[in-house]
Coordinates of C-alpha atoms in Angstrom, one line a residue:
M1 CA -26.3 2.8 12.3
K2 CA -24.1 -0.2 11.7
K3 CA -21.2 -1.0 13.9
I4 CA -17.9 -1.9 12.2
L5 CA -14.8 -3.3 14.0
H6 CA -11.7 -2.9 11.9
I7 CA -8.8 -5.2 12.5
V8 CA -5.6 -4.0 10.9
G9 CA -1.9 -4.5 11.6
Y10 CA -1.1 -0.9 12.2
Y11 CA -3.2 2.3 11.7
H12 CA -2.6 5.9 11.1
P13 CA -0.5 7.8 11.8
A14 CA 1.6 4.7 11.0
I15 CA 2.7 4.9 7.4
G16 CA 2.0 2.2 4.8
G17 CA -0.3 1.0 2.0
I18 CA -2.6 -1.2 4.2
E19 CA -2.7 1.5 6.7
D20 CA -3.9 4.0 4.0
V21 CA -6.5 1.6 2.8
A22 CA -7.9 1.0 6.3
N23 CA -8.0 4.7 6.8
S24 CA -9.8 5.2 3.5
V25 CA -12.4 2.6 4.5
V26 CA -13.1 4.3 7.8
S27 CA -13.2 7.8 6.3
A28 CA -15.6 6.5 3.6
T29 CA -18.1 5.2 6.1
N30 CA -17.8 7.5 9.1
D31 CA -21.0 9.3 8.2
I32 CA -23.2 6.3 8.2
C33 CA -21.4 3.8 10.5
E34 CA -19.9 3.6 14.0
N35 CA -16.3 2.6 13.4
K36 CA -13.8 1.2 16.0
I37 CA -10.2 0.0 15.3
I38 CA -7.9 -2.5 16.9
C39 CA -4.3 -2.6 15.8
Y40 CA -0.8 -2.9 17.1
N41 CA 1.1 -0.1 18.8
Q42 CA 4.0 0.5 16.4
D43 CA 6.0 2.5 18.9
S44 CA 6.0 0.7 22.2
S45 CA 4.8 -2.1 24.5
K46 CA 2.1 0.1 25.9
T47 CA -1.6 -0.7 25.2
F48 CA -4.0 2.2 25.2
S49 CA -7.2 3.5 23.5
E50 CA -7.5 6.9 22.0
I51 CA -9.9 9.0 19.9
Y52 CA -8.0 9.5 16.6
K53 CA -9.8 11.8 14.1
G54 CA -13.1 11.1 15.7
V55 CA -12.7 7.3 15.8
E56 CA -11.8 5.1 18.8
V57 CA -8.5 3.2 18.1
T58 CA -7.1 0.6 20.5
R59 CA -3.4 0.2 20.0
I60 CA -2.0 -3.1 21.4
G61 CA 1.5 -3.0 22.9
V62 CA 4.1 -5.1 21.2
F63 CA 7.1 -6.5 23.1
A64 CA 8.8 -8.5 20.3
K65 CA 8.5 -9.6 16.7
L66 CA 8.6 -13.1 15.3
F67 CA 11.1 -13.3 12.4
K68 CA 11.3 -9.5 12.6
R69 CA 7.8 -9.3 11.1
Q70 CA 5.0 -10.7 13.2
P71 CA 4.2 -8.6 16.4
I72 CA 4.1 -10.6 19.6
T73 CA 1.8 -9.5 22.4
F74 CA 0.0 -11.1 25.4
S75 CA -2.8 -8.6 25.7
Y76 CA -4.4 -8.7 22.2
F77 CA -6.8 -11.6 22.9
I78 CA -8.1 -10.0 26.1
N79 CA -8.6 -6.6 24.5
F80 CA -10.2 -8.2 21.4
K81 CA -12.8 -10.1 23.5
R82 CA -13.4 -7.0 25.6
I83 CA -14.2 -4.9 22.5
L84 CA -16.3 -7.6 21.0
N85 CA -18.4 -7.8 24.1
S86 CA -18.8 -4.1 24.8
F87 CA -19.1 -2.9 21.1
S88 CA -21.1 -5.8 19.7
P89 CA -20.1 -5.1 16.1
D90 CA -22.4 -6.0 13.1
I91 CA -19.4 -6.4 10.9
I92 CA -15.7 -7.3 11.4
H93 CA -13.6 -5.8 8.6
F94 CA -10.3 -7.8 8.7
H95 CA -7.3 -6.6 6.8
S96 CA -5.2 -9.6 5.8
P97 CA -2.4 -10.7 6.2
N98 CA -2.6 -10.3 10.0
P99 CA -1.9 -13.8 11.4
L100 CA -2.3 -13.5 15.2
P101 CA -5.8 -11.9 15.1
A102 CA -6.8 -14.4 12.5
I103 CA -6.2 -17.1 15.1
Y104 CA -8.3 -15.3 17.6
I105 CA -11.2 -14.9 15.1
L106 CA -11.1 -18.6 14.4
L107 CA -11.1 -19.4 18.2
L108 CA -14.2 -17.2 18.9
R109 CA -17.7 -17.9 17.8
L110 CA -18.8 -14.8 15.9
Q111 CA -22.5 -15.4 16.0
G112 CA -24.5 -12.8 14.2
I113 CA -21.3 -10.9 13.1
K114 CA -20.5 -10.7 9.4
L115 CA -16.9 -11.2 8.5
I116 CA -15.3 -9.2 5.7
I117 CA -11.8 -10.2 4.6
H118 CA -9.9 -7.5 2.9
W119 CA -7.2 -9.6 1.1
H120 CA -4.1 -7.3 0.5
A121 CA -1.4 -10.0 0.0
N122 CA -0.1 -13.4 1.0
V123 CA 1.7 -13.8 4.3
P124 CA 5.2 -12.4 3.7
G125 CA 8.3 -14.5 4.4
R126 CA 8.8 -18.2 3.9
L127 CA 8.7 -19.2 7.5
L128 CA 5.7 -17.1 8.5
K129 CA 3.9 -18.2 5.3
L130 CA 4.5 -21.9 6.2
I131 CA 3.1 -21.3 9.7
F132 CA 0.2 -19.0 9.1
E133 CA -0.9 -19.5 5.5
P134 CA -3.2 -22.4 6.4
L135 CA -4.9 -20.2 9.0
N136 CA -5.5 -17.5 6.4
Y137 CA -7.3 -20.0 4.1
L138 CA -9.4 -21.4 7.0
L139 CA -10.4 -17.8 7.7
L140 CA -11.5 -17.4 4.1
S141 CA -14.0 -20.3 4.6
K142 CA -15.5 -18.5 7.5
S143 CA -15.9 -15.1 5.8
D144 CA -19.0 -13.6 4.2
T145 CA -17.2 -11.4 1.7
I146 CA -13.7 -11.3 0.4
I147 CA -12.4 -8.0 -1.0
V148 CA -9.5 -7.9 -3.4
A149 CA -8.1 -4.8 -5.1
T150 CA -7.5 -6.1 -8.7
P151 CA -8.1 -9.2 -10.8
Y152 CA -4.4 -9.9 -10.5
H153 CA -4.7 -10.7 -6.8
I154 CA -7.0 -13.6 -7.5
R155 CA -4.9 -15.2 -10.2
G156 CA -2.0 -15.7 -7.9
V157 CA -3.9 -17.2 -5.0
K158 CA -5.6 -20.5 -5.9
S159 CA -7.5 -20.7 -2.6
L160 CA -9.3 -17.4 -3.4
M161 CA -10.8 -19.1 -6.5
K162 CA -12.5 -21.6 -4.2
Y163 CA -14.6 -18.8 -2.9
E164 CA -15.4 -17.1 -6.2
Q165 CA -19.0 -16.4 -5.1
K166 CA -17.7 -14.3 -2.1
L167 CA -15.1 -12.3 -4.1
K168 CA -15.6 -8.5 -4.7
I169 CA -13.0 -6.5 -6.7
I170 CA -12.7 -3.0 -5.2
P171 CA -9.6 -1.1 -6.3
F172 CA -7.9 1.0 -3.7
A173 CA -8.3 4.7 -4.0
I174 CA -6.1 7.8 -3.8
Q175 CA -7.1 10.9 -2.0
E176 CA -7.4 13.4 -4.8
S177 CA -7.5 16.4 -2.5
K178 CA -4.0 15.6 -1.3
F179 CA -2.6 16.4 -4.8
Q180 CA -4.1 19.8 -5.5
I181 CA -1.5 22.4 -6.4
N182 CA -1.4 25.7 -4.6
N183 CA 1.0 28.7 -4.6
S184 CA 3.2 27.1 -1.9
I185 CA 3.6 23.9 -3.9
E186 CA 4.2 25.8 -7.1
K187 CA 7.1 27.6 -5.4
K188 CA 8.5 24.2 -4.2
I189 CA 8.3 22.7 -7.6
K190 CA 10.5 25.6 -9.0
L191 CA 12.9 25.2 -6.1
I192 CA 13.3 21.5 -6.7
I193 CA 13.9 22.0 -10.4
N194 CA 16.5 24.7 -9.6
Q195 CA 18.1 22.5 -6.8
Y196 CA 19.0 19.9 -9.4
N197 CA 20.1 22.4 -12.0
N198 CA 17.2 21.8 -14.3
K199 CA 18.3 18.2 -14.9
K200 CA 15.6 15.6 -15.5
I201 CA 14.4 13.9 -12.3
V202 CA 13.7 10.2 -11.7
F203 CA 11.8 10.0 -8.5
F204 CA 11.2 7.1 -6.0
V205 CA 9.3 7.3 -2.7
G206 CA 8.6 4.4 -0.3
R207 CA 9.9 2.4 2.6
H208 CA 13.4 1.1 2.3
V209 CA 12.8 -2.6 2.5
Y210 CA 13.8 -5.5 0.3
Y211 CA 10.7 -6.0 -1.8
K212 CA 10.7 -2.4 -2.9
G213 CA 13.7 -3.2 -5.2
I214 CA 15.6 0.0 -4.5
A215 CA 18.9 -1.9 -4.9
H216 CA 17.9 -2.5 -8.6
L217 CA 17.1 1.2 -9.1
I218 CA 20.6 2.1 -7.7
E219 CA 22.2 -0.5 -10.0
A220 CA 20.1 0.8 -13.0
T221 CA 21.5 4.3 -12.3
D222 CA 24.9 3.1 -13.5
Y223 CA 23.4 2.3 -16.9
L224 CA 21.4 5.6 -17.4
K225 CA 22.6 7.5 -20.5
N226 CA 20.5 10.7 -19.8
D227 CA 21.9 13.5 -17.8
C228 CA 19.5 13.2 -14.9
V229 CA 19.3 12.8 -11.1
V230 CA 17.7 9.9 -9.2
V231 CA 15.9 11.2 -6.1
I232 CA 15.1 8.5 -3.5
A233 CA 12.6 9.6 -0.8
G234 CA 11.6 7.6 2.3
S235 CA 13.5 5.6 4.9
G236 CA 13.7 2.1 6.4
R237 CA 15.9 -0.6 7.8
L238 CA 17.9 -0.8 4.5
T239 CA 18.6 3.0 4.2
E240 CA 22.2 3.0 5.3
K241 CA 23.0 -0.1 3.3
L242 CA 21.5 1.4 0.2
K243 CA 23.3 4.7 0.7
A244 CA 26.6 2.8 1.0
S245 CA 26.0 0.9 -2.2
A246 CA 25.1 4.1 -4.2
K247 CA 28.3 5.2 -5.9
S248 CA 26.8 7.3 -8.6
D249 CA 26.7 11.1 -8.0
K250 CA 23.3 11.0 -9.8
I251 CA 21.7 9.5 -6.7
H252 CA 20.2 11.7 -4.0
F253 CA 18.7 10.4 -0.8
I254 CA 16.3 12.9 0.8
G255 CA 14.7 11.0 3.6
R256 CA 11.1 11.1 4.6
I257 CA 9.1 14.1 3.2
S258 CA 5.9 15.9 3.9
D259 CA 2.7 15.5 1.9
E260 CA 3.3 18.9 0.4
D261 CA 6.8 18.1 -0.6
L262 CA 5.6 14.8 -2.1
V263 CA 3.2 16.6 -4.4
A264 CA 5.9 19.0 -5.4
Y265 CA 8.4 16.3 -6.2
L266 CA 5.8 14.3 -8.2
H267 CA 5.1 17.4 -10.4
A268 CA 8.7 18.4 -10.7
S269 CA 9.8 14.9 -11.8
D270 CA 9.9 13.4 -15.3
V271 CA 9.7 9.6 -14.5
F272 CA 8.5 7.7 -11.5
A273 CA 10.6 4.7 -10.7
F274 CA 8.7 1.8 -9.0
P275 CA 11.1 -1.1 -8.9
S276 CA 9.2 -3.4 -6.5
I277 CA 10.0 -7.1 -7.2
N278 CA 7.4 -9.4 -5.6
Y279 CA 3.9 -9.9 -4.3
A280 CA 4.7 -8.2 -1.0
E281 CA 4.0 -5.1 -3.0
A282 CA 0.3 -5.8 -3.3
F283 CA -0.9 -2.7 -5.1
G284 CA 1.3 0.4 -5.0
I285 CA -0.6 3.4 -3.7
A286 CA 2.5 5.5 -4.2
L287 CA 2.5 4.4 -7.8
A288 CA -1.2 5.3 -8.3
E289 CA -0.5 8.7 -6.7
A290 CA 2.3 9.4 -9.2
L291 CA 0.2 8.4 -12.1
Y292 CA -2.6 10.7 -10.9
C293 CA 0.0 13.5 -11.1
S294 CA 0.6 12.6 -14.8
L295 CA 4.0 11.1 -14.0
P296 CA 4.7 8.0 -16.2
A297 CA 6.2 5.1 -14.4
V298 CA 8.7 2.3 -14.9
T299 CA 7.9 -1.0 -13.2
F300 CA 9.1 -4.6 -13.1
T301 CA 6.8 -7.5 -14.2
I302 CA 5.7 -9.0 -10.9
P303 CA 4.3 -12.6 -11.1
S304 CA 1.7 -14.1 -8.9
S305 CA -0.7 -12.0 -6.8
S306 CA 0.5 -8.4 -7.0
G307 CA -1.7 -5.8 -8.6
V308 CA 1.2 -3.4 -9.6
N309 CA 1.0 -4.2 -13.3
W310 CA -2.8 -3.6 -13.2
V311 CA -2.3 -0.2 -11.5
S312 CA 0.2 0.8 -14.2
P313 CA -0.6 -1.0 -17.5
N314 CA 2.4 -1.5 -19.8
N315 CA 2.7 0.9 -22.7
E316 CA -0.3 2.8 -21.4
T317 CA 0.8 4.6 -18.3
G318 CA 4.5 3.7 -18.5
L319 CA 6.8 0.9 -19.3
E320 CA 7.1 -2.5 -17.7
V321 CA 10.3 -4.6 -17.9
E322 CA 11.6 -8.0 -16.9
N323 CA 11.7 -8.5 -13.2
S324 CA 15.0 -7.5 -11.4
N325 CA 16.6 -6.7 -14.8
S326 CA 18.4 -3.4 -13.8
I327 CA 19.7 -2.8 -17.4
E328 CA 16.3 -3.0 -18.9
F329 CA 14.9 -0.8 -16.1
A330 CA 17.5 1.8 -17.1
K331 CA 16.7 1.5 -20.8
A332 CA 13.0 2.1 -20.0
I333 CA 13.8 5.2 -17.9
D334 CA 16.1 6.5 -20.7
K335 CA 13.3 6.0 -23.2
L336 CA 10.8 8.1 -21.2
L337 CA 13.4 10.8 -20.5
S338 CA 14.4 11.0 -24.2
N339 CA 11.0 10.9 -25.8
K340 CA 9.1 13.9 -24.7
E341 CA 6.0 13.1 -26.8
L342 CA 5.8 9.5 -25.4
N343 CA 6.4 10.8 -21.9
L344 CA 3.5 13.3 -22.2
K345 CA 1.2 10.7 -23.8
F346 CA 1.8 8.2 -21.0
G347 CA 1.4 10.9 -18.4
Q348 CA -2.0 12.0 -19.7
Q349 CA -3.2 8.4 -19.9
A350 CA -1.9 7.7 -16.4
H351 CA -4.0 10.5 -14.9
T352 CA -7.1 9.4 -16.8
H353 CA -6.5 5.8 -15.8
V354 CA -6.4 6.7 -12.1
V355 CA -9.4 9.1 -12.3
N356 CA -11.5 6.3 -14.0
N357 CA -10.5 3.4 -11.8
L358 CA -9.1 4.7 -8.5
S359 CA -11.2 7.6 -7.4
S360 CA -12.1 8.0 -3.7
K361 CA -15.8 8.5 -4.7
K362 CA -16.0 5.1 -6.5
F363 CA -14.2 3.4 -3.6
E364 CA -16.6 4.9 -1.0
E365 CA -19.6 3.8 -3.1
N366 CA -18.3 0.2 -3.4
I367 CA -17.5 -0.1 0.4
K368 CA -20.9 1.2 1.4
K369 CA -22.6 -1.2 -1.0
I370 CA -20.9 -4.2 0.6
Y371 CA -21.7 -3.0 4.2
F372 CA -25.4 -2.5 3.4
Q373 CA -26.1 -5.2 0.8

């Protein structure tokens, strides 16, 4: 049985796209591999190890953050070395960007250990990118395999092309079982529709951070001609600021919601708004989940290394408009709300697109193939 050490910024129950992918990788291989995880403790400065869903997870305490992004800790290196010595992994599966552990990997001689880099995105933020991006590229040279989620990720990162022979494209997967409709969810769908007086629903879910582009969705609401509501789920450091800027009575903030409520909202809604604006949105798991539920999407064109426009192809699973153009975003939403036939067509194609490209079974097969090739 192969031993895999997963290095990820945060891990479940922490919420986020990279966290979901790391969890999917572990879940896909738990039957044939011994997995261990090292990550940051999202909630405190305490370092501890626990068994989480049958897997040992070491959560490293964080006492500060550099530029409000990069966790700072004194105990990571010590714990990393301890796990390497006691566990003796065959493979390190490193989820990038994660600058501090990248330094530690470069400092240590990983003799006999294969290194897989799962490239999710460039280092976010100008200052962090300036400091840590060269380390990321050096790490690529040390790797045995580099995983990217879409061809779009490669085109925006020139350094990845230098290692073309190492590149493997493995799209992220959704958990289909999470979106099965039962009697409880059917009741919730009806309640949601009644709650908004049978008006058409434009739905957003995600963290309330800058790159999610929620401010553009709020601005676009002022230009919507359809009698509809815009429901914004999730939370984050910008929540209160966004609420203060939302003057339209069409906008409803509902906070964080359960998985069951998410499924109900996706099936009760008419359009999925996904206004992310830059490469920090590396893929869009929430977008893929909406498409799986046959909900057509409106997105911005994101240049560089984001896979969003691959996840939702323009004029196939929804509509794509000029980046940050709130007026065009509103027009696209109106078009999908007004044209029932187009909405239904895109919704059906969206479900098929996800089933064909983003199934958990295909993801599992691809990951196992890399581990055992």
